[in-house]
Amino acid sequence: MFDKLALIGIGLIGSSIARAARLKGLARSISIATRQQATLEQARALGLGDHYTRDNAEAVRDADLVILCVPIGAYAAVMADIGPALKPGAILSDVGSVKGHVVKVVEPHVPAGVHFIPGHPIAGTEHSGPSAGFPELFAGRWCILTPGKGADRVAVDRLTSFWGALGSNVECMDPAHHDLVLAITSHVPHLIAYNIVGTVADLEAHTQSEVIKFSASGFRDFTRIAASDPVMWRDVFLTNRDAVLEMLGRFLEDLSQLQRAVRVGDGPTMEGWFTRTRAIRRSIITAGQETAAPDFGRPHGAAEPAAPAPTPGGVPEIGIREHGGGEDA
Ligand code: NAP
């Protein structure tokens, strides 16, 4: 599909693209650039590409598809490096979780003749780094592209085919609409998870150890999301502020209604509310974005684990599921 694919950043998302592209034979060669030597060596040891460098400009030279896979806060510096080295006719894309801000930061650096088509795969886990990736990450998941009004149709079609070959369904939309949709489907849920887990982190030691011990009653499911990469999520909230505040406002209004229902003992309101939310869960399963299998924190059908070993402080260890199955960002 492409002669040379360049990936700037080789963490969870970059390394998953590298693995899937290699498996499906989508590029004749893959160039990898990352900031730290240790990460580069990890990528090399995993055999993720053909060329490895810490020089972003060197990685993109002659590439016909370049994908930025770094935190959004690093885009401006990366674009200053690679802008002059991009080949005319190349497609430049990214995987960042916010799109309006990305367009603002990237566009001024895009030379004439280079096709900039922002992207965002709606797939991820709470793990980071080159070893966290796996080739099936994008299978059956959506990838959103936000091409500008004058975008080259052929380039958009080529990028759509690339994501299709990685296993994704592709939808195009306006960057502002993307940011609003993602604010409620991903960004606000992460903020809520960071908040509830943060509340526990501030509890006095005894109560905290009780919460961890009895976490399977609900709290555990928030901790997976709240274990997501702090830098990446800092950047999401710094760059999608308006949409997040809009959705957070609606969330807080609804929370007040629920608070009132609890305070006055309004059973019908609560029951009606919880019935509606159950239906949303069912429609996500019907849409193929989740399975109906009960999730109780270990692989289904796995042997009953031994009783958790208490740590010196009396708190059992909590395990993290491989590839948590959760979507993110
Ligand atoms: P990751 O696993 O933490 O990997 C980040 C990569 O970016 C590493 O190669 C890292 O290089 C590099 N990097 C970090 N800070 C940098 C900086 N200041 N300058 C230059 N390079 C830097 O991250 P990820 O989860 O793959 O996320 C990458 C992008 O994908 C983000 O923009 C995020 O919004 C988007 N995204 C993430 C998910 C998800 O679930 N994680 C889902 C969809 C989209 P070194 O290790 O060499 O420092």
GROMACS .gro file of C-alpha atoms and ligand atoms in nm:
model
  377
    1MET     CA    1   0.000   0.000   0.000
    2PHE     CA    2   0.287   0.239   0.090
    3ASP     CA    3   0.658   0.231   0.014
    4LYS     CA    4   0.774   0.390   0.336
    5LEU     CA    5   0.571   0.432   0.653
    6ALA     CA    6   0.722   0.661   0.920
    7LEU     CA    7   0.597   0.642   1.277
    8ILE     CA    8   0.693   0.927   1.507
    9GLY     CA    9   0.643   0.779   1.855
   10ILE     CA   10   0.641   0.407   1.917
   11GLY     CA   11   0.433   0.355   2.230
   12LEU     CA   12   0.106   0.163   2.261
   13ILE     CA   13  -0.050   0.310   1.947
   14GLY     CA   14   0.261   0.348   1.728
   15SER     CA   15   0.381  -0.004   1.802
   16SER     CA   16   0.033  -0.149   1.740
   17ILE     CA   17   0.026   0.022   1.398
   18ALA     CA   18   0.379  -0.109   1.325
   19ARG     CA   19   0.285  -0.464   1.423
   20ALA     CA   20  -0.042  -0.467   1.226
   21ALA     CA   21   0.110  -0.295   0.919
   22ARG     CA   22   0.392  -0.549   0.912
   23LEU     CA   23   0.159  -0.844   0.961
   24LYS     CA   24  -0.065  -0.728   0.676
   25GLY     CA   25   0.224  -0.618   0.451
   26LEU     CA   26   0.098  -0.258   0.422
   27ALA     CA   27   0.439  -0.091   0.382
   28ARG     CA   28   0.762  -0.196   0.211
   29SER     CA   29   0.961  -0.039   0.495
   30ILE     CA   30   0.880   0.111   0.834
   31SER     CA   31   1.086   0.392   0.987
   32ILE     CA   32   1.060   0.452   1.358
   33ALA     CA   33   1.156   0.765   1.550
   34THR     CA   34   1.122   0.819   1.921
   35ARG     CA   35   1.259   1.061   2.180
   36GLN     CA   36   1.457   0.835   2.410
   37GLN     CA   37   1.734   0.594   2.319
   38ALA     CA   38   1.595   0.332   2.562
   39THR     CA   39   1.257   0.331   2.384
   40LEU     CA   40   1.429   0.310   2.046
   41GLU     CA   41   1.629   0.006   2.163
   42GLN     CA   42   1.312  -0.155   2.292
   43ALA     CA   43   1.145  -0.105   1.951
   44ARG     CA   44   1.452  -0.249   1.778
   45ALA     CA   45   1.460  -0.551   2.009
   46LEU     CA   46   1.092  -0.613   1.934
   47GLY     CA   47   1.165  -0.590   1.559
   48LEU     CA   48   0.893  -0.330   1.504
   49GLY     CA   49   1.051  -0.158   1.203
   50ASP     CA   50   1.331  -0.146   0.946
   51HIS     CA   51   1.501   0.184   1.036
   52TYR     CA   52   1.537   0.333   1.382
   53THR     CA   53   1.640   0.688   1.466
   54ARG     CA   54   1.600   0.964   1.723
   55ASP     CA   55   1.603   1.218   1.441
   56ASN     CA   56   1.240   1.285   1.345
   57ALA     CA   57   1.334   1.455   1.015
   58GLU     CA   58   1.548   1.158   0.910
   59ALA     CA   59   1.258   0.919   0.978
   60VAL     CA   60   1.010   1.104   0.754
   61ARG     CA   61   1.246   1.170   0.461
   62ASP     CA   62   1.100   0.993   0.151
   63ALA     CA   63   0.811   0.851   0.355
   64ASP     CA   64   0.478   0.843   0.172
   65LEU     CA   65   0.279   0.793   0.493
   66VAL     CA   66   0.380   0.965   0.819
   67ILE     CA   67   0.179   0.911   1.138
   68LEU     CA   68   0.238   1.110   1.456
   69CYS     CA   69   0.195   0.878   1.757
   70VAL     CA   70   0.322   1.105   2.037
   71PRO     CA   71   0.129   1.290   2.311
   72ILE     CA   72  -0.047   1.599   2.173
   73GLY     CA   73   0.172   1.833   2.378
   74ALA     CA   74   0.473   1.719   2.171
   75TYR     CA   75   0.316   1.794   1.829
   76ALA     CA   76   0.445   2.150   1.784
   77ALA     CA   77   0.809   2.050   1.843
   78VAL     CA   78   0.778   1.738   1.626
   79MET     CA   79   0.622   1.937   1.341
   80ALA     CA   80   0.899   2.198   1.358
   81ASP     CA   81   1.143   1.907   1.306
   82ILE     CA   82   0.964   1.723   1.027
   83GLY     CA   83   0.782   1.999   0.833
   84PRO     CA   84   1.074   2.083   0.601
   85ALA     CA   85   1.160   1.713   0.547
   86LEU     CA   86   0.815   1.594   0.433
   87LYS     CA   87   0.803   1.464   0.077
   88PRO     CA   88   0.562   1.635  -0.167
   89GLY     CA   89   0.264   1.405  -0.218
   90ALA     CA   90   0.310   1.237   0.122
   91ILE     CA   91   0.016   1.177   0.355
   92LEU     CA   92   0.065   1.317   0.705
   93SER     CA   93  -0.169   1.186   0.974
   94ASP     CA   94  -0.180   1.135   1.350
   95VAL     CA   95  -0.363   0.938   1.619
   96GLY     CA   96  -0.417   1.213   1.877
   97SER     CA   97  -0.725   1.197   2.096
   98VAL     CA   98  -0.823   1.562   2.030
   99LYS     CA   99  -0.862   1.701   1.678
  100GLY     CA  100  -0.944   2.075   1.675
  101HIS     CA  101  -0.625   2.167   1.861
  102VAL     CA  102  -0.416   1.929   1.649
  103VAL     CA  103  -0.533   2.096   1.328
  104LYS     CA  104  -0.438   2.438   1.472
  105VAL     CA  105  -0.091   2.326   1.577
  106VAL     CA  106   0.001   2.108   1.278
  107GLU     CA  107  -0.141   2.295   0.978
  108PRO     CA  108   0.104   2.590   0.982
  109HIS     CA  109   0.394   2.343   0.942
  110VAL     CA  110   0.248   2.144   0.651
  111PRO     CA  111   0.428   2.224   0.323
  112ALA     CA  112   0.231   2.266   0.000
  113GLY     CA  113   0.169   1.932  -0.171
  114VAL     CA  114   0.160   1.731   0.154
  115HIS     CA  115  -0.182   1.590   0.243
  116PHE     CA  116  -0.261   1.641   0.611
  117ILE     CA  117  -0.546   1.416   0.726
  118PRO     CA  118  -0.587   1.402   1.105
  119GLY     CA  119  -0.699   1.070   1.253
  120HIS     CA  120  -0.797   0.907   1.579
  121PRO     CA  121  -0.832   0.532   1.635
  122ILE     CA  122  -1.096   0.471   1.904
  123ALA     CA  123  -0.899   0.186   2.052
  124GLY     CA  124  -0.655   0.160   2.337
  125THR     CA  125  -0.568   0.018   2.675
  126GLU     CA  126  -0.430   0.161   2.997
  127HIS     CA  127  -0.078   0.036   2.910
  128SER     CA  128   0.201   0.239   2.748
  129GLY     CA  129   0.527   0.190   2.560
  130PRO     CA  130   0.645  -0.026   2.266
  131SER     CA  131   0.583  -0.358   2.441
  132ALA     CA  132   0.220  -0.266   2.522
  133GLY     CA  133   0.112  -0.277   2.156
  134PHE     CA  134  -0.049  -0.568   1.975
  135PRO     CA  135  -0.162  -0.606   1.613
  136GLU     CA  136  -0.529  -0.676   1.686
  137LEU     CA  137  -0.579  -0.349   1.876
  138PHE     CA  138  -0.771  -0.183   1.592
  139ALA     CA  139  -0.972  -0.484   1.475
  140GLY     CA  140  -1.344  -0.410   1.476
  141ARG     CA  141  -1.287  -0.064   1.627
  142TRP     CA  142  -1.363   0.274   1.472
  143CYS     CA  143  -1.105   0.512   1.337
  144ILE     CA  144  -1.221   0.871   1.290
  145LEU     CA  145  -1.060   1.087   1.020
  146THR     CA  146  -1.114   1.465   1.012
  147PRO     CA  147  -0.997   1.577   0.665
  148GLY     CA  148  -1.027   1.950   0.590
  149LYS     CA  149  -1.278   2.076   0.333
  150GLY     CA  150  -1.020   2.091   0.051
  151ALA     CA  151  -0.861   1.754   0.133
  152ASP     CA  152  -0.742   1.542  -0.158
  153ARG     CA  153  -0.999   1.264  -0.214
  154VAL     CA  154  -0.740   1.013  -0.330
  155ALA     CA  155  -0.527   1.070  -0.019
  156VAL     CA  156  -0.832   1.034   0.208
  157ASP     CA  157  -0.925   0.711   0.030
  158ARG     CA  158  -0.571   0.575   0.067
  159LEU     CA  159  -0.566   0.648   0.441
  160THR     CA  160  -0.915   0.500   0.477
  161SER     CA  161  -0.793   0.183   0.306
  162PHE     CA  162  -0.489   0.171   0.535
  163TRP     CA  163  -0.704   0.181   0.850
  164GLY     CA  164  -0.946  -0.063   0.692
  165ALA     CA  165  -0.655  -0.303   0.637
  166LEU     CA  166  -0.559  -0.262   1.006
  167GLY     CA  167  -0.910  -0.391   1.081
  168SER     CA  168  -1.089  -0.064   1.158
  169ASN     CA  169  -1.411   0.088   1.033
  170VAL     CA  170  -1.350   0.444   0.924
  171GLU     CA  171  -1.576   0.747   0.961
  172CYS     CA  172  -1.499   1.105   0.858
  173MET     CA  173  -1.623   1.402   1.058
  174ASP     CA  174  -1.555   1.762   1.145
  175PRO     CA  175  -1.280   1.812   1.412
  176ALA     CA  176  -1.512   2.012   1.643
  177HIS     CA  177  -1.778   1.741   1.628
  178HIS     CA  178  -1.514   1.476   1.700
  179ASP     CA  179  -1.402   1.669   2.009
  180LEU     CA  180  -1.756   1.702   2.144
  181VAL     CA  181  -1.840   1.334   2.090
  182LEU     CA  182  -1.512   1.219   2.244
  183ALA     CA  183  -1.558   1.456   2.539
  184ILE     CA  184  -1.859   1.254   2.655
  185THR     CA  185  -1.757   0.906   2.536
  186SER     CA  186  -1.400   0.920   2.660
  187HIS     CA  187  -1.268   1.239   2.817
  188VAL     CA  188  -1.533   1.299   3.086
  189PRO     CA  189  -1.541   0.925   3.181
  190HIS     CA  190  -1.164   0.942   3.233
  191LEU     CA  191  -1.201   1.256   3.445
  192ILE     CA  192  -1.465   1.085   3.658
  193ALA     CA  193  -1.242   0.778   3.701
  194TYR     CA  194  -0.939   0.993   3.792
  195ASN     CA  195  -1.161   1.176   4.041
  196ILE     CA  196  -1.312   0.876   4.219
  197VAL     CA  197  -0.978   0.694   4.240
  198GLY     CA  198  -0.814   1.017   4.358
  199THR     CA  199  -1.075   1.045   4.634
  200VAL     CA  200  -0.974   0.700   4.754
  201ALA     CA  201  -0.605   0.790   4.731
  202ASP     CA  202  -0.677   1.072   4.978
  203LEU     CA  203  -0.863   0.854   5.228
  204GLU     CA  204  -0.693   0.766   5.553
  205ALA     CA  205  -0.479   0.448   5.532
  206HIS     CA  206  -0.721   0.208   5.704
  207THR     CA  207  -1.023   0.300   5.489
  208GLN     CA  208  -0.807   0.293   5.177
  209SER     CA  209  -0.696  -0.063   5.242
  210GLU     CA  210  -1.062  -0.165   5.289
  211VAL     CA  211  -1.153  -0.004   4.955
  212ILE     CA  212  -0.877  -0.196   4.780
  213LYS     CA  213  -0.973  -0.521   4.950
  214PHE     CA  214  -1.340  -0.491   4.853
  215SER     CA  215  -1.277  -0.319   4.519
  216ALA     CA  216  -1.448  -0.589   4.311
  217SER     CA  217  -1.780  -0.435   4.417
  218GLY     CA  218  -1.741  -0.156   4.158
  219PHE     CA  219  -1.441   0.060   4.237
  220ARG     CA  220  -1.204  -0.178   4.053
  221ASP     CA  221  -1.363  -0.098   3.716
  222PHE     CA  222  -1.276   0.271   3.757
  223THR     CA  223  -0.914   0.193   3.848
  224ARG     CA  224  -0.840   0.047   3.503
  225ILE     CA  225  -0.932   0.374   3.335
  226ALA     CA  226  -0.760   0.580   3.605
  227ALA     CA  227  -0.436   0.387   3.539
  228SER     CA  228  -0.413   0.544   3.191
  229ASP     CA  229  -0.105   0.744   3.095
  230PRO     CA  230  -0.087   1.070   3.299
  231VAL     CA  231   0.098   1.273   3.032
  232MET     CA  232  -0.134   1.177   2.749
  233TRP     CA  233  -0.441   1.259   2.959
  234ARG     CA  234  -0.298   1.585   3.086
  235ASP     CA  235  -0.264   1.687   2.720
  236VAL     CA  236  -0.621   1.579   2.637
  237PHE     CA  237  -0.765   1.805   2.906
  238LEU     CA  238  -0.533   2.093   2.817
  239THR     CA  239  -0.638   2.079   2.451
  240ASN     CA  240  -1.010   1.989   2.461
  241ARG     CA  241  -1.112   2.222   2.740
  242ASP     CA  242  -1.430   2.373   2.592
  243ALA     CA  243  -1.591   2.046   2.487
  244VAL     CA  244  -1.498   1.878   2.817
  245LEU     CA  245  -1.644   2.167   3.019
  246GLU     CA  246  -1.964   2.158   2.811
  247MET     CA  247  -2.014   1.785   2.876
  248LEU     CA  248  -1.901   1.810   3.237
  249GLY     CA  249  -2.169   2.077   3.292
  250ARG     CA  250  -2.440   1.841   3.167
  251PHE     CA  251  -2.296   1.559   3.377
  252LEU     CA  252  -2.303   1.770   3.693
  253GLU     CA  253  -2.665   1.875   3.632
  254ASP     CA  254  -2.764   1.509   3.600
  255LEU     CA  255  -2.562   1.417   3.908
  256SER     CA  256  -2.753   1.680   4.107
  257GLN     CA  257  -3.079   1.522   3.995
  258LEU     CA  258  -2.959   1.182   4.109
  259GLN     CA  259  -2.832   1.330   4.435
  260ARG     CA  260  -3.179   1.469   4.498
  261ALA     CA  261  -3.345   1.138   4.413
  262VAL     CA  262  -3.120   0.964   4.668
  263ARG     CA  263  -3.178   1.233   4.932
  264VAL     CA  264  -3.559   1.231   4.907
  265GLY     CA  265  -3.578   0.854   4.853
  266ASP     CA  266  -3.729   0.886   4.504
  267GLY     CA  267  -3.722   0.519   4.401
  268PRO     CA  268  -3.914   0.552   4.070
  269THR     CA  269  -3.671   0.819   3.940
  270MET     CA  270  -3.371   0.603   4.027
  271GLU     CA  271  -3.521   0.284   3.886
  272GLY     CA  272  -3.620   0.457   3.562
  273TRP     CA  273  -3.274   0.609   3.530
  274PHE     CA  274  -3.091   0.280   3.589
  275THR     CA  275  -3.319   0.100   3.342
  276ARG     CA  276  -3.230   0.351   3.071
  277THR     CA  277  -2.857   0.313   3.138
  278ARG     CA  278  -2.881  -0.065   3.120
  279ALA     CA  279  -3.030  -0.027   2.771
  280ILE     CA  280  -2.728   0.181   2.663
  281ARG     CA  281  -2.497  -0.101   2.774
  282ARG     CA  282  -2.701  -0.347   2.568
  283SER     CA  283  -2.680  -0.129   2.258
  284ILE     CA  284  -2.299  -0.112   2.292
  285ILE     CA  285  -2.292  -0.494   2.297
  286THR     CA  286  -2.524  -0.508   1.996
  287ALA     CA  287  -2.290  -0.265   1.813
  288GLY     CA  288  -2.003  -0.512   1.868
  289GLN     CA  289  -1.801  -0.273   2.088
  290GLU     CA  290  -1.821  -0.499   2.395
  291THR     CA  291  -1.908  -0.861   2.469
  292ALA     CA  292  -2.194  -0.973   2.689
  293ALA     CA  293  -1.965  -1.199   2.893
  294PRO     CA  294  -1.970  -1.110   3.261
  295ASP     CA  295  -1.658  -0.914   3.357
  296PHE     CA  296  -1.530  -1.019   3.694
  297GLY     CA  297  -1.167  -0.923   3.664
  298ARG     CA  298  -1.000  -1.237   3.533
  299PRO     CA  299  -1.010  -1.436   3.208
  300HIS     CA  300  -1.336  -1.622   3.175
  301GLY     CA  301  -1.310  -1.993   3.244
  302ALA     CA  302  -0.976  -1.940   3.423
  303ALA     CA  303  -0.913  -2.141   3.733
  304GLU     CA  304  -1.023  -1.982   4.056
  305PRO     CA  305  -0.723  -1.776   4.172
  306ALA     CA  306  -0.563  -1.856   4.502
  307ALA     CA  307  -0.666  -1.627   4.783
  308PRO     CA  308  -0.481  -1.298   4.735
  309ALA     CA  309  -0.153  -1.279   4.921
  310PRO     CA  310  -0.168  -1.000   5.174
  311THR     CA  311   0.112  -0.748   5.136
  312PRO     CA  312   0.299  -0.638   5.448
  313GLY     CA  313   0.041  -0.364   5.499
  314GLY     CA  314  -0.240  -0.619   5.488
  315VAL     CA  315  -0.362  -0.501   5.146
  316PRO     CA  316  -0.398  -0.765   4.873
  317GLU     CA  317  -0.218  -0.703   4.544
  318ILE     CA  318  -0.443  -0.591   4.261
  319GLY     CA  319  -0.367  -0.745   3.922
  320ILE     CA  320  -0.400  -0.562   3.592
  321ARG     CA  321  -0.565  -0.758   3.315
  322GLU     CA  322  -0.361  -0.799   3.000
  323HIS     CA  323  -0.501  -0.578   2.723
  324GLY     CA  324  -0.782  -0.481   2.964
  325GLY     CA  325  -1.025  -0.487   2.673
  326GLY     CA  326  -1.113  -0.130   2.748
  327GLU     CA  327  -1.125   0.141   2.491
  328ASP     CA  328  -0.993   0.476   2.553
  329ALA     CA  329  -0.923   0.821   2.434
  330NAP     P1  330   0.279   0.594   2.478
  330NAP     O1  331   0.259   0.447   2.480
  330NAP     O2  332   0.309   0.663   2.607
  330NAP     O3  333   0.394   0.631   2.373
  330NAP     C1  334   0.427   0.766   2.350
  330NAP     C2  335   0.535   0.779   2.246
  330NAP     O4  336   0.558   0.918   2.226
  330NAP     C3  337   0.669   0.720   2.286
  330NAP     O5  338   0.740   0.678   2.172
  330NAP     C4  339   0.741   0.842   2.348
  330NAP     O6  340   0.881   0.843   2.330
  330NAP     C5  341   0.691   0.954   2.264
  330NAP     N1  342   0.691   1.079   2.340
  330NAP     C6  343   0.637   1.102   2.461
  330NAP     N2  344   0.654   1.229   2.499
  330NAP     C7  345   0.722   1.289   2.398
  330NAP     C8  346   0.770   1.420   2.377
  330NAP     N3  347   0.750   1.517   2.466
  330NAP     N4  348   0.836   1.445   2.260
  330NAP     C9  349   0.856   1.349   2.169
  330NAP     N5  350   0.811   1.222   2.184
  330NAP    C10  351   0.745   1.193   2.296
  330NAP     O7  352   0.151   0.670   2.420
  330NAP     P2  353   0.027   0.615   2.333
  330NAP     O8  354  -0.073   0.557   2.426
  330NAP     O9  355   0.078   0.534   2.220
  330NAP    O10  356  -0.035   0.752   2.282
  330NAP    C11  357   0.018   0.821   2.171
  330NAP    C12  358  -0.091   0.907   2.107
  330NAP    O11  359  -0.203   0.824   2.077
  330NAP    C13  360  -0.143   1.021   2.195
  330NAP    O12  361  -0.151   1.139   2.121
  330NAP    C14  362  -0.283   0.976   2.236
  330NAP    O13  363  -0.370   1.086   2.247
  330NAP    C15  364  -0.322   0.885   2.120
  330NAP     N6  365  -0.416   0.776   2.155
  330NAP    C16  366  -0.391   0.699   2.263
  330NAP    C17  367  -0.477   0.596   2.296
  330NAP    C18  368  -0.452   0.509   2.417
  330NAP    O14  369  -0.539   0.434   2.458
  330NAP     N7  370  -0.337   0.513   2.477
  330NAP    C19  371  -0.589   0.569   2.213
  330NAP    C20  372  -0.608   0.647   2.099
  330NAP    C21  373  -0.521   0.752   2.071
  330NAP     P3  374   0.990   0.806   2.440
  330NAP    O15  375   0.939   0.681   2.510
  330NAP    O16  376   1.109   0.780   2.357
  330NAP    O17  377   0.998   0.923   2.532
   0.00000   0.00000   0.00000
